[in-house]
PDB file of C-alpha atoms in Angstrom:
ATOM      1  CA  MET A   1      16.965 -68.354 -40.801  1.00 76.00           C
ATOM      2  CA  ILE A   2      20.589 -67.380 -40.175  1.00 81.00           C
ATOM      3  CA  ASP A   3      21.816 -64.059 -41.568  1.00 82.00           C
ATOM      4  CA  TRP A   4      25.284 -65.222 -42.577  1.00 84.00           C
ATOM      5  CA  SER A   5      26.405 -61.722 -43.525  1.00 81.00           C
ATOM      6  CA  VAL A   6      26.471 -60.503 -39.904  1.00 83.00           C
ATOM      7  CA  LEU A   7      28.489 -63.404 -38.498  1.00 87.00           C
ATOM      8  CA  PRO A   8      32.173 -62.762 -37.716  1.00 89.00           C
ATOM      9  CA  PRO A   9      34.843 -64.934 -39.386  1.00 90.00           C
ATOM     10  CA  LEU A  10      34.914 -68.452 -37.977  1.00 91.00           C
ATOM     11  CA  THR A  11      38.687 -68.281 -37.409  1.00 92.00           C
ATOM     12  CA  ALA A  12      38.205 -65.333 -35.056  1.00 92.00           C
ATOM     13  CA  LEU A  13      35.404 -67.055 -33.168  1.00 92.00           C
ATOM     14  CA  ARG A  14      37.547 -70.189 -32.780  1.00 93.00           C
ATOM     15  CA  ALA A  15      40.362 -68.028 -31.406  1.00 93.00           C
ATOM     16  CA  LEU A  16      38.032 -66.541 -28.785  1.00 93.00           C
ATOM     17  CA  ALA A  17      36.700 -69.952 -27.733  1.00 92.00           C
ATOM     18  CA  ALA A  18      40.228 -71.350 -27.528  1.00 91.00           C
ATOM     19  CA  LEU A  19      41.339 -68.415 -25.376  1.00 92.00           C
ATOM     20  CA  ALA A  20      38.366 -68.993 -23.060  1.00 91.00           C
ATOM     21  CA  GLN A  21      39.317 -72.662 -22.706  1.00 89.00           C
ATOM     22  CA  THR A  22      43.072 -72.262 -22.289  1.00 91.00           C
ATOM     23  CA  GLY A  23      43.502 -68.872 -20.597  1.00 88.00           C
ATOM     24  CA  ASP A  24      46.270 -67.380 -22.765  1.00 88.00           C
ATOM     25  CA  THR A  25      47.177 -66.814 -26.402  1.00 91.00           C
ATOM     26  CA  ALA A  26      50.149 -69.201 -26.429  1.00 91.00           C
ATOM     27  CA  ARG A  27      48.100 -72.211 -25.336  1.00 91.00           C
ATOM     28  CA  ALA A  28      45.189 -71.125 -27.543  1.00 91.00           C
ATOM     29  CA  GLY A  29      47.585 -70.992 -30.490  1.00 91.00           C
ATOM     30  CA  ALA A  30      48.907 -74.451 -29.680  1.00 92.00           C
ATOM     31  CA  VAL A  31      45.361 -75.848 -29.591  1.00 89.00           C
ATOM     32  CA  LEU A  32      44.579 -74.330 -32.996  1.00 92.00           C
ATOM     33  CA  ASN A  33      48.065 -74.979 -34.421  1.00 91.00           C
ATOM     34  CA  VAL A  34      48.809 -71.296 -35.063  1.00 92.00           C
ATOM     35  CA  SER A  35      51.117 -68.761 -33.420  1.00 92.00           C
ATOM     36  CA  HIS A  36      50.109 -66.734 -30.363  1.00 89.00           C
ATOM     37  CA  ALA A  37      50.506 -63.615 -32.532  1.00 91.00           C
ATOM     38  CA  ALA A  38      47.900 -64.971 -34.937  1.00 92.00           C
ATOM     39  CA  ILE A  39      45.505 -65.516 -32.009  1.00 92.00           C
ATOM     40  CA  SER A  40      46.027 -61.916 -30.843  1.00 92.00           C
ATOM     41  CA  GLN A  41      45.440 -60.630 -34.364  1.00 93.00           C
ATOM     42  CA  GLN A  42      42.224 -62.629 -34.757  1.00 92.00           C
ATOM     43  CA  LEU A  43      40.907 -61.417 -31.390  1.00 92.00           C
ATOM     44  CA  ARG A  44      41.505 -57.769 -32.300  1.00 93.00           C
ATOM     45  CA  ALA A  45      39.857 -58.321 -35.663  1.00 92.00           C
ATOM     46  CA  LEU A  46      36.839 -59.826 -33.897  1.00 92.00           C
ATOM     47  CA  GLU A  47      36.557 -56.835 -31.559  1.00 92.00           C
ATOM     48  CA  ASP A  48      36.780 -54.452 -34.529  1.00 92.00           C
ATOM     49  CA  HIS A  49      34.172 -56.443 -36.430  1.00 90.00           C
ATOM     50  CA  LEU A  50      31.695 -56.289 -33.541  1.00 90.00           C
ATOM     51  CA  SER A  51      32.750 -52.899 -32.140  1.00 91.00           C
ATOM     52  CA  LEU A  52      32.913 -54.512 -28.692  1.00 91.00           C
ATOM     53  CA  ASN A  53      35.575 -54.948 -26.040  1.00 92.00           C
ATOM     54  CA  LEU A  54      35.837 -58.719 -25.636  1.00 92.00           C
ATOM     55  CA  ILE A  55      39.248 -58.933 -23.956  1.00 92.00           C
ATOM     56  CA  ASP A  56      40.420 -57.173 -20.790  1.00 91.00           C
ATOM     57  CA  ARG A  57      44.118 -56.444 -21.344  1.00 88.00           C
ATOM     58  CA  SER A  58      44.634 -54.277 -18.254  1.00 87.00           C
ATOM     59  CA  GLY A  59      46.178 -57.009 -16.087  1.00 81.00           C
ATOM     60  CA  ARG A  60      49.262 -59.144 -16.389  1.00 82.00           C
ATOM     61  CA  SER A  61      47.213 -61.793 -18.194  1.00 83.00           C
ATOM     62  CA  LEU A  62      44.309 -61.602 -20.608  1.00 86.00           C
ATOM     63  CA  ALA A  63      40.773 -61.990 -19.311  1.00 89.00           C
ATOM     64  CA  LEU A  64      37.419 -62.052 -21.036  1.00 91.00           C
ATOM     65  CA  THR A  65      35.007 -59.196 -20.485  1.00 93.00           C
ATOM     66  CA  PRO A  66      31.383 -60.151 -19.732  1.00 92.00           C
ATOM     67  CA  ASP A  67      30.573 -59.667 -23.435  1.00 93.00           C
ATOM     68  CA  GLY A  68      33.572 -61.788 -24.382  1.00 91.00           C
ATOM     69  CA  GLN A  69      32.568 -64.568 -22.006  1.00 92.00           C
ATOM     70  CA  MET A  70      28.996 -64.565 -23.293  1.00 92.00           C
ATOM     71  CA  LEU A  71      30.169 -64.869 -26.892  1.00 93.00           C
ATOM     72  CA  ALA A  72      32.800 -67.502 -26.027  1.00 92.00           C
ATOM     73  CA  ASP A  73      30.168 -69.624 -24.267  1.00 90.00           C
ATOM     74  CA  ALA A  74      27.892 -69.424 -27.324  1.00 90.00           C
ATOM     75  CA  VAL A  75      30.723 -70.366 -29.687  1.00 91.00           C
ATOM     76  CA  THR A  76      31.821 -73.270 -27.477  1.00 88.00           C
ATOM     77  CA  GLU A  77      28.256 -74.534 -27.280  1.00 83.00           C
ATOM     78  CA  GLY A  78      27.749 -74.301 -31.035  1.00 85.00           C
ATOM     79  CA  LEU A  79      31.075 -75.807 -32.054  1.00 85.00           C
ATOM     80  CA  GLY A  80      30.705 -78.458 -29.386  1.00 80.00           C
ATOM     81  CA  GLY A  81      27.421 -79.548 -30.967  1.00 76.00           C
ATOM     82  CA  ILE A  82      29.112 -79.747 -34.360  1.00 80.00           C
ATOM     83  CA  ALA A  83      31.976 -81.781 -32.883  1.00 78.00           C
ATOM     84  CA  ARG A  84      29.575 -84.230 -31.240  1.00 71.00           C
ATOM     85  CA  THR A  85      27.592 -84.679 -34.440  1.00 72.00           C
ATOM     86  CA  VAL A  86      30.720 -85.245 -36.527  1.00 74.00           C
ATOM     87  CA  ALA A  87      32.026 -87.760 -33.986  1.00 69.00           C
ATOM     88  CA  ALA A  88      28.691 -89.589 -33.972  1.00 65.00           C
ATOM     89  CA  LEU A  89      28.432 -89.658 -37.786  1.00 64.00           C
ATOM     90  CA  THR A  90      31.995 -90.844 -38.307  1.00 66.00           C
ATOM     91  CA  GLY A  91      32.143 -93.275 -35.390  1.00 63.00           C
ATOM     92  CA  GLN A  92      34.987 -91.378 -33.695  1.00 64.00           C
ATOM     93  CA  ASP A  93      33.039 -91.232 -30.423  1.00 63.00           C
ATOM     94  CA  GLU A  94      32.287 -94.938 -30.133  1.00 67.00           C
ATOM     95  CA  ALA A  95      35.467 -95.852 -28.258  1.00 70.00           C
ATOM     96  CA  ARG A  96      34.982 -93.205 -25.555  1.00 80.00           C
ATOM     97  CA  PRO A  97      33.602 -94.678 -22.307  1.00 89.00           C
ATOM     98  CA  LEU A  98      30.005 -93.923 -21.441  1.00 91.00           C
ATOM     99  CA  MET A  99      30.175 -91.261 -18.704  1.00 92.00           C
ATOM    100  CA  ILE A 100      27.427 -91.228 -16.055  1.00 95.00           C
ATOM    101  CA  THR A 101      26.958 -88.994 -13.025  1.00 93.00           C
ATOM    102  CA  ALA A 102      24.569 -89.596 -10.108  1.00 92.00           C
ATOM    103  CA  THR A 103      24.350 -88.749  -6.429  1.00 86.00           C
ATOM    104  CA  PRO A 104      26.262 -91.155  -4.166  1.00 83.00           C
ATOM    105  CA  ALA A 105      23.064 -92.305  -2.458  1.00 81.00           C
ATOM    106  CA  PHE A 106      21.297 -93.046  -5.741  1.00 87.00           C
ATOM    107  CA  ALA A 107      24.370 -94.694  -7.226  1.00 89.00           C
ATOM    108  CA  ALA A 108      24.772 -96.980  -4.210  1.00 82.00           C
ATOM    109  CA  THR A 109      21.141 -97.904  -3.665  1.00 82.00           C
ATOM    110  CA  TRP A 110      19.509 -97.959  -7.103  1.00 88.00           C
ATOM    111  CA  LEU A 111      22.102 -97.919  -9.862  1.00 92.00           C
ATOM    112  CA  MET A 112      24.964-100.143  -8.702  1.00 91.00           C
ATOM    113  CA  PRO A 113      22.830-103.228  -7.923  1.00 90.00           C
ATOM    114  CA  ARG A 114      21.415-103.033 -11.471  1.00 92.00           C
ATOM    115  CA  LEU A 115      24.562-102.198 -13.455  1.00 94.00           C
ATOM    116  CA  PRO A 116      25.630-105.842 -13.951  1.00 94.00           C
ATOM    117  CA  ASP A 117      22.459-106.328 -15.993  1.00 95.00           C
ATOM    118  CA  PHE A 118      23.381-103.413 -18.279  1.00 95.00           C
ATOM    119  CA  GLN A 119      26.954-104.644 -18.652  1.00 94.00           C
ATOM    120  CA  ASN A 120      25.777-108.161 -19.475  1.00 94.00           C
ATOM    121  CA  ARG A 121      23.495-106.768 -22.157  1.00 94.00           C
ATOM    122  CA  HIS A 122      26.208-104.497 -23.575  1.00 92.00           C
ATOM    123  CA  PRO A 123      29.517-106.302 -23.000  1.00 90.00           C
ATOM    124  CA  GLY A 124      31.409-104.131 -25.490  1.00 84.00           C
ATOM    125  CA  LEU A 125      30.680-100.836 -23.710  1.00 88.00           C
ATOM    126  CA  SER A 126      33.012 -99.252 -21.167  1.00 90.00           C
ATOM    127  CA  LEU A 127      31.382 -97.134 -18.474  1.00 91.00           C
ATOM    128  CA  MET A 128      32.623 -94.482 -16.036  1.00 92.00           C
ATOM    129  CA  LEU A 129      30.396 -93.626 -13.057  1.00 93.00           C
ATOM    130  CA  ASP A 130      31.005 -90.398 -11.124  1.00 91.00           C
ATOM    131  CA  PRO A 131      29.053 -90.567  -7.814  1.00 88.00           C
ATOM    132  CA  THR A 132      28.897 -86.947  -6.686  1.00 85.00           C
ATOM    133  CA  PRO A 133      26.307 -84.611  -5.141  1.00 79.00           C
ATOM    134  CA  GLN A 134      27.581 -81.787  -7.366  1.00 80.00           C
ATOM    135  CA  LEU A 135      25.694 -80.900 -10.528  1.00 79.00           C
ATOM    136  CA  LYS A 136      28.216 -81.702 -13.226  1.00 82.00           C
ATOM    137  CA  GLU A 137      28.227 -79.614 -16.398  1.00 81.00           C
ATOM    138  CA  PHE A 138      27.491 -81.358 -19.677  1.00 81.00           C
ATOM    139  CA  ARG A 139      30.356 -80.480 -21.996  1.00 75.00           C
ATOM    140  CA  PRO A 140      31.477 -81.969 -25.318  1.00 69.00           C
ATOM    141  CA  GLY A 141      33.411 -85.170 -24.668  1.00 74.00           C
ATOM    142  CA  GLY A 142      32.298 -85.255 -21.022  1.00 82.00           C
ATOM    143  CA  ILE A 143      29.233 -86.431 -19.123  1.00 88.00           C
ATOM    144  CA  ASP A 144      26.719 -88.270 -21.320  1.00 91.00           C
ATOM    145  CA  VAL A 145      23.871 -88.904 -18.860  1.00 95.00           C
ATOM    146  CA  GLY A 146      23.161 -87.612 -15.376  1.00 94.00           C
ATOM    147  CA  ILE A 147      20.645 -88.685 -12.745  1.00 94.00           C
ATOM    148  CA  ARG A 148      19.523 -85.730 -10.648  1.00 89.00           C
ATOM    149  CA  HIS A 149      16.985 -85.171  -7.908  1.00 85.00           C
ATOM    150  CA  GLY A 150      14.659 -82.206  -8.222  1.00 83.00           C
ATOM    151  CA  THR A 151      11.711 -80.937 -10.229  1.00 84.00           C
ATOM    152  CA  GLY A 152      13.102 -81.721 -13.678  1.00 86.00           C
ATOM    153  CA  ASP A 153      13.671 -78.099 -14.664  1.00 86.00           C
ATOM    154  CA  TRP A 154      17.296 -77.601 -15.734  1.00 86.00           C
ATOM    155  CA  VAL A 155      18.038 -74.981 -18.380  1.00 84.00           C
ATOM    156  CA  GLY A 156      19.471 -76.365 -21.617  1.00 82.00           C
ATOM    157  CA  LEU A 157      18.972 -79.992 -20.588  1.00 88.00           C
ATOM    158  CA  LYS A 158      16.346 -82.590 -21.352  1.00 90.00           C
ATOM    159  CA  SER A 159      14.964 -84.496 -18.389  1.00 92.00           C
ATOM    160  CA  GLU A 160      12.523 -87.322 -17.795  1.00 93.00           C
ATOM    161  CA  LEU A 161      11.290 -88.709 -14.499  1.00 93.00           C
ATOM    162  CA  LEU A 162      12.934 -92.007 -13.575  1.00 93.00           C
ATOM    163  CA  VAL A 163      11.973 -92.625  -9.925  1.00 90.00           C
ATOM    164  CA  GLU A 164       9.250 -90.589  -8.268  1.00 88.00           C
ATOM    165  CA  THR A 165       9.919 -89.893  -4.597  1.00 88.00           C
ATOM    166  CA  PRO A 166       9.282 -86.926  -2.280  1.00 86.00           C
ATOM    167  CA  ILE A 167      11.831 -85.603   0.192  1.00 87.00           C
ATOM    168  CA  ALA A 168      11.517 -87.031   3.703  1.00 90.00           C
ATOM    169  CA  ILE A 169      12.736 -85.437   6.924  1.00 91.00           C
ATOM    170  CA  VAL A 170      13.505 -88.367   9.205  1.00 93.00           C
ATOM    171  CA  ALA A 171      15.133 -89.232  12.510  1.00 93.00           C
ATOM    172  CA  ALA A 172      15.456 -92.249  14.759  1.00 94.00           C
ATOM    173  CA  PRO A 173      12.819 -92.585  17.497  1.00 92.00           C
ATOM    174  CA  GLY A 174      13.783 -90.499  20.510  1.00 89.00           C
ATOM    175  CA  VAL A 175      15.834 -87.873  18.681  1.00 89.00           C
ATOM    176  CA  VAL A 176      12.931 -85.429  18.898  1.00 86.00           C
ATOM    177  CA  GLU A 177      10.089 -85.451  21.372  1.00 80.00           C
ATOM    178  CA  GLU A 178       6.884 -87.331  20.549  1.00 74.00           C
ATOM    179  CA  ARG A 179       4.396 -85.187  18.646  1.00 72.00           C
ATOM    180  CA  ASP A 180       1.580 -85.774  16.179  1.00 69.00           C
ATOM    181  CA  ALA A 181       2.996 -83.360  13.598  1.00 74.00           C
ATOM    182  CA  TYR A 182       6.060 -81.195  13.081  1.00 81.00           C
ATOM    183  CA  ALA A 183       6.574 -77.954  11.210  1.00 84.00           C
ATOM    184  CA  PRO A 184      10.036 -77.258   9.731  1.00 83.00           C
ATOM    185  CA  ALA A 185      10.537 -74.387  12.194  1.00 84.00           C
ATOM    186  CA  ASP A 186      10.086 -76.839  15.092  1.00 84.00           C
ATOM    187  CA  LEU A 187      13.201 -78.767  14.054  1.00 85.00           C
ATOM    188  CA  VAL A 188      15.832 -76.028  13.695  1.00 83.00           C
ATOM    189  CA  ASP A 189      17.492 -76.524  17.082  1.00 83.00           C
ATOM    190  CA  PHE A 190      18.004 -80.279  16.744  1.00 88.00           C
ATOM    191  CA  PRO A 191      21.174 -81.847  15.283  1.00 90.00           C
ATOM    192  CA  TRP A 192      21.014 -82.232  11.489  1.00 90.00           C
ATOM    193  CA  LEU A 193      22.751 -84.568   9.058  1.00 91.00           C
ATOM    194  CA  GLN A 194      23.525 -83.527   5.498  1.00 85.00           C
ATOM    195  CA  GLU A 195      25.031 -85.318   2.505  1.00 84.00           C
ATOM    196  CA  LEU A 196      28.587 -84.144   1.899  1.00 81.00           C
ATOM    197  CA  GLY A 197      28.839 -81.506  -0.824  1.00 78.00           C
ATOM    198  CA  THR A 198      25.201 -80.377  -0.570  1.00 80.00           C
ATOM    199  CA  SER A 199      23.219 -77.787   1.364  1.00 80.00           C
ATOM    200  CA  GLU A 200      19.989 -79.786   1.492  1.00 82.00           C
ATOM    201  CA  ALA A 201      19.180 -79.071   5.149  1.00 82.00           C
ATOM    202  CA  SER A 202      19.441 -75.284   4.888  1.00 79.00           C
ATOM    203  CA  GLN A 203      17.685 -75.325   1.492  1.00 81.00           C
ATOM    204  CA  PHE A 204      14.801 -77.341   2.929  1.00 83.00           C
ATOM    205  CA  LEU A 205      14.369 -74.924   5.819  1.00 82.00           C
ATOM    206  CA  SER A 206      14.635 -71.910   3.516  1.00 81.00           C
ATOM    207  CA  ARG A 207      11.983 -73.304   1.154  1.00 81.00           C
ATOM    208  CA  HIS A 208       9.644 -73.493   4.139  1.00 81.00           C
ATOM    209  CA  GLY A 209      10.240 -69.944   5.326  1.00 80.00           C
ATOM    210  CA  VAL A 210      12.704 -70.695   8.119  1.00 79.00           C
ATOM    211  CA  ASP A 211      15.298 -67.911   8.151  1.00 71.00           C
ATOM    212  CA  VAL A 212      18.485 -69.758   9.075  1.00 67.00           C
ATOM    213  CA  ALA A 213      21.717 -69.858   7.074  1.00 63.00           C
ATOM    214  CA  VAL A 214      22.909 -73.170   8.531  1.00 65.00           C
ATOM    215  CA  PRO A 215      21.075 -75.424  11.017  1.00 71.00           C
ATOM    216  CA  ARG A 216      22.734 -75.776  14.421  1.00 71.00           C
ATOM    217  CA  ARG A 217      24.933 -78.835  15.036  1.00 81.00           C
ATOM    218  CA  LEU A 218      25.115 -79.730  11.340  1.00 85.00           C
ATOM    219  CA  THR A 219      27.215 -82.772  10.374  1.00 88.00           C
ATOM    220  CA  HIS A 220      28.274 -83.385   6.747  1.00 87.00           C
ATOM    221  CA  LEU A 221      28.600 -87.045   5.725  1.00 86.00           C
ATOM    222  CA  PRO A 222      28.729 -89.172   2.558  1.00 81.00           C
ATOM    223  CA  GLY A 223      25.257 -90.385   1.589  1.00 75.00           C
ATOM    224  CA  ASN A 224      25.553 -93.934   2.901  1.00 74.00           C
ATOM    225  CA  LEU A 225      27.099 -92.823   6.216  1.00 86.00           C
ATOM    226  CA  MET A 226      24.427 -90.166   6.627  1.00 87.00           C
ATOM    227  CA  LEU A 227      21.707 -92.798   6.601  1.00 87.00           C
ATOM    228  CA  ASP A 228      23.630 -94.963   9.068  1.00 90.00           C
ATOM    229  CA  ALA A 229      24.019 -91.934  11.346  1.00 93.00           C
ATOM    230  CA  ALA A 230      20.290 -91.212  11.147  1.00 93.00           C
ATOM    231  CA  ARG A 231      19.468 -94.799  12.101  1.00 94.00           C
ATOM    232  CA  ASN A 232      21.868 -94.521  15.038  1.00 94.00           C
ATOM    233  CA  GLY A 233      20.069 -91.448  16.375  1.00 94.00           C
ATOM    234  CA  GLN A 234      22.744 -88.872  15.551  1.00 94.00           C
ATOM    235  CA  GLY A 235      20.435 -86.332  13.968  1.00 92.00           C
ATOM    236  CA  ILE A 236      17.713 -85.369  11.510  1.00 92.00           C
ATOM    237  CA  ALA A 237      18.328 -86.319   7.876  1.00 92.00           C
ATOM    238  CA  VAL A 238      17.006 -84.865   4.615  1.00 89.00           C
ATOM    239  CA  ILE A 239      16.694 -87.736   2.141  1.00 87.00           C
ATOM    240  CA  ALA A 240      14.565 -89.142  -0.667  1.00 87.00           C
ATOM    241  CA  ARG A 241      11.716 -91.070   0.927  1.00 89.00           C
ATOM    242  CA  ALA A 242      12.245 -94.075  -1.344  1.00 85.00           C
ATOM    243  CA  PHE A 243      15.629 -94.690   0.290  1.00 85.00           C
ATOM    244  CA  VAL A 244      14.161 -94.922   3.804  1.00 88.00           C
ATOM    245  CA  GLU A 245      10.771 -96.552   3.185  1.00 89.00           C
ATOM    246  CA  PRO A 246      11.885 -99.910   4.701  1.00 89.00           C
ATOM    247  CA  ASP A 247      13.279 -98.042   7.747  1.00 92.00           C
ATOM    248  CA  LEU A 248      10.000 -96.207   8.231  1.00 93.00           C
ATOM    249  CA  THR A 249       8.013 -99.437   7.943  1.00 93.00           C
ATOM    250  CA  ALA A 250      10.304-101.220  10.414  1.00 94.00           C
ATOM    251  CA  GLY A 251      10.269 -98.314  12.878  1.00 93.00           C
ATOM    252  CA  ARG A 252      14.035 -97.675  12.664  1.00 94.00           C
ATOM    253  CA  LEU A 253      13.225 -94.132  11.545  1.00 94.00           C
ATOM    254  CA  GLN A 254      10.217 -91.886  12.003  1.00 93.00           C
ATOM    255  CA  LEU A 255       8.863 -89.474   9.409  1.00 92.00           C
ATOM    256  CA  LEU A 256       8.903 -85.915  10.746  1.00 91.00           C
ATOM    257  CA  TYR A 257       7.933 -84.059   7.583  1.00 89.00           C
ATOM    258  CA  GLU A 258       7.421 -84.787   3.891  1.00 88.00           C
ATOM    259  CA  ASP A 259       8.032 -82.355   1.032  1.00 83.00           C
ATOM    260  CA  ARG A 260       6.361 -83.335  -2.237  1.00 82.00           C
ATOM    261  CA  ARG A 261       7.534 -80.324  -4.222  1.00 76.00           C
ATOM    262  CA  MET A 262      10.687 -82.216  -5.241  1.00 70.00           C
ATOM    263  CA  LYS A 263       9.338 -84.820  -7.664  1.00 81.00           C
ATOM    264  CA  GLY A 264      12.113 -87.385  -7.704  1.00 88.00           C
ATOM    265  CA  TYR A 265      15.115 -88.589  -9.696  1.00 92.00           C
ATOM    266  CA  PHE A 266      15.357 -87.604 -13.349  1.00 94.00           C
ATOM    267  CA  ILE A 267      17.392 -88.846 -16.302  1.00 95.00           C
ATOM    268  CA  VAL A 268      19.186 -85.747 -17.589  1.00 94.00           C
ATOM    269  CA  TYR A 269      21.157 -85.193 -20.794  1.00 91.00           C
ATOM    270  CA  ARG A 270      22.042 -82.494 -23.267  1.00 85.00           C
ATOM    271  CA  GLU A 271      19.571 -81.346 -25.872  1.00 79.00           C
ATOM    272  CA  GLY A 272      20.326 -82.935 -29.222  1.00 74.00           C
ATOM    273  CA  ALA A 273      21.161 -86.430 -30.370  1.00 70.00           C
ATOM    274  CA  LEU A 274      22.586 -88.897 -27.856  1.00 81.00           C
ATOM    275  CA  ARG A 275      25.413 -91.120 -29.044  1.00 82.00           C
ATOM    276  CA  PRO A 276      24.496 -94.827 -29.357  1.00 85.00           C
ATOM    277  CA  ALA A 277      26.007 -95.881 -26.015  1.00 88.00           C
ATOM    278  CA  ALA A 278      24.082 -93.180 -24.167  1.00 91.00           C
ATOM    279  CA  ARG A 279      20.845 -94.051 -25.990  1.00 90.00           C
ATOM    280  CA  ALA A 280      21.275 -97.669 -24.932  1.00 93.00           C
ATOM    281  CA  PHE A 281      21.847 -96.640 -21.315  1.00 95.00           C
ATOM    282  CA  VAL A 282      18.822 -94.316 -21.198  1.00 95.00           C
ATOM    283  CA  SER A 283      16.621 -97.024 -22.738  1.00 95.00           C
ATOM    284  CA  TRP A 284      17.884 -99.506 -20.142  1.00 96.00           C
ATOM    285  CA  LEU A 285      17.171 -97.048 -17.294  1.00 96.00           C
ATOM    286  CA  ARG A 286      13.578 -96.640 -18.492  1.00 94.00           C
ATOM    287  CA  LYS A 287      13.042-100.393 -18.587  1.00 94.00           C
ATOM    288  CA  GLN A 288      14.521-100.852 -15.112  1.00 93.00           C
ATOM    289  CA  ALA A 289      12.229 -98.193 -13.646  1.00 89.00           C
ATOM    290  CA  ALA A 290       9.190 -99.645 -15.427  1.00 88.00           C
ATOM    291  CA  GLN A 291       9.904-103.165 -14.151  1.00 82.00           C
ATOM    292  CA  HIS A 292      10.450-102.100 -10.527  1.00 62.00           C
ATOM    293  CA  PRO A 293       8.864 -98.644 -10.076  1.00 54.00           C
ATOM    294  CA  GLN A 294       9.186 -98.584  -6.270  1.00 52.00           C
ATOM    295  CA  ASP A 295      12.178-100.897  -5.830  1.00 54.00           C
ATOM    296  CA  ILE A 296      15.095 -99.066  -4.195  1.00 53.00           C
ATOM    297  CA  ASP A 297      17.517-101.149  -2.197  1.00 48.00           C
ATOM    298  CA  THR A 298      18.427 -99.735   1.192  1.00 44.00           C
ATOM    299  CA  VAL A 299      21.959 -98.593   1.935  1.00 40.00           C
ATOM    300  CA  THR A 300      23.781-100.943   4.273  1.00 35.00           C
TER     301      THR A 300
END
């Protein structure tokens, strides 16, 4: 149960969150439709109320102290949830495009071939797809649904397994010498390929006790080009096994090592109610995975 008597005034909390978002009192005032002097007054009142230093005024511009940043993050999170709920209840959010993020490799091989089916089923929905290896933050008015590879454990987010696949360490025949089995430490000195914007190669080696900051002769490439480079014998690639299963079967690539600690690709979204467009997309993803649990088209 909330003890309302200990909470600071909402106007002061809004001023702090606006300052955190905009970076100065003038822009914060413009966002809240008040003067910059009013913002300054509310911030000082908030500090007095809490007996904490929330703003660092020692420089030429204002900055949040660690306590100020912690409180601003909490206020932004709370007010953001209110804003999303109001938008959902009033229909204000319906016109905003559905925003999806996924890794380039997953977007190209699994999602894009299937998207026409979703769009045919939901012709009135607009969709924006951001193919990036970076983990995008889920903020109010931003990303609705993400598809991430990992173990499914992301703080503050709900996740459900979509496509189960371990990580495969692969190379074209002849890149490394013939051997029955390889340990991660055996592969350090060979050329490596890594998806642009990630550190998957060094992370893989680190997880297996190999003390190396960056593998030697490391080449960063977009996901689809990385797989082409691996097929052409340019190095060792770290990739979801589902993406290379046809290559392994055909002998275009050989499996050097398999890591089953990374479970696969997960549907990820913020805790709380999804807006209708996002609910429709998540439901469609589940059905697609259930119909074709092992079907991942290869990158060409």
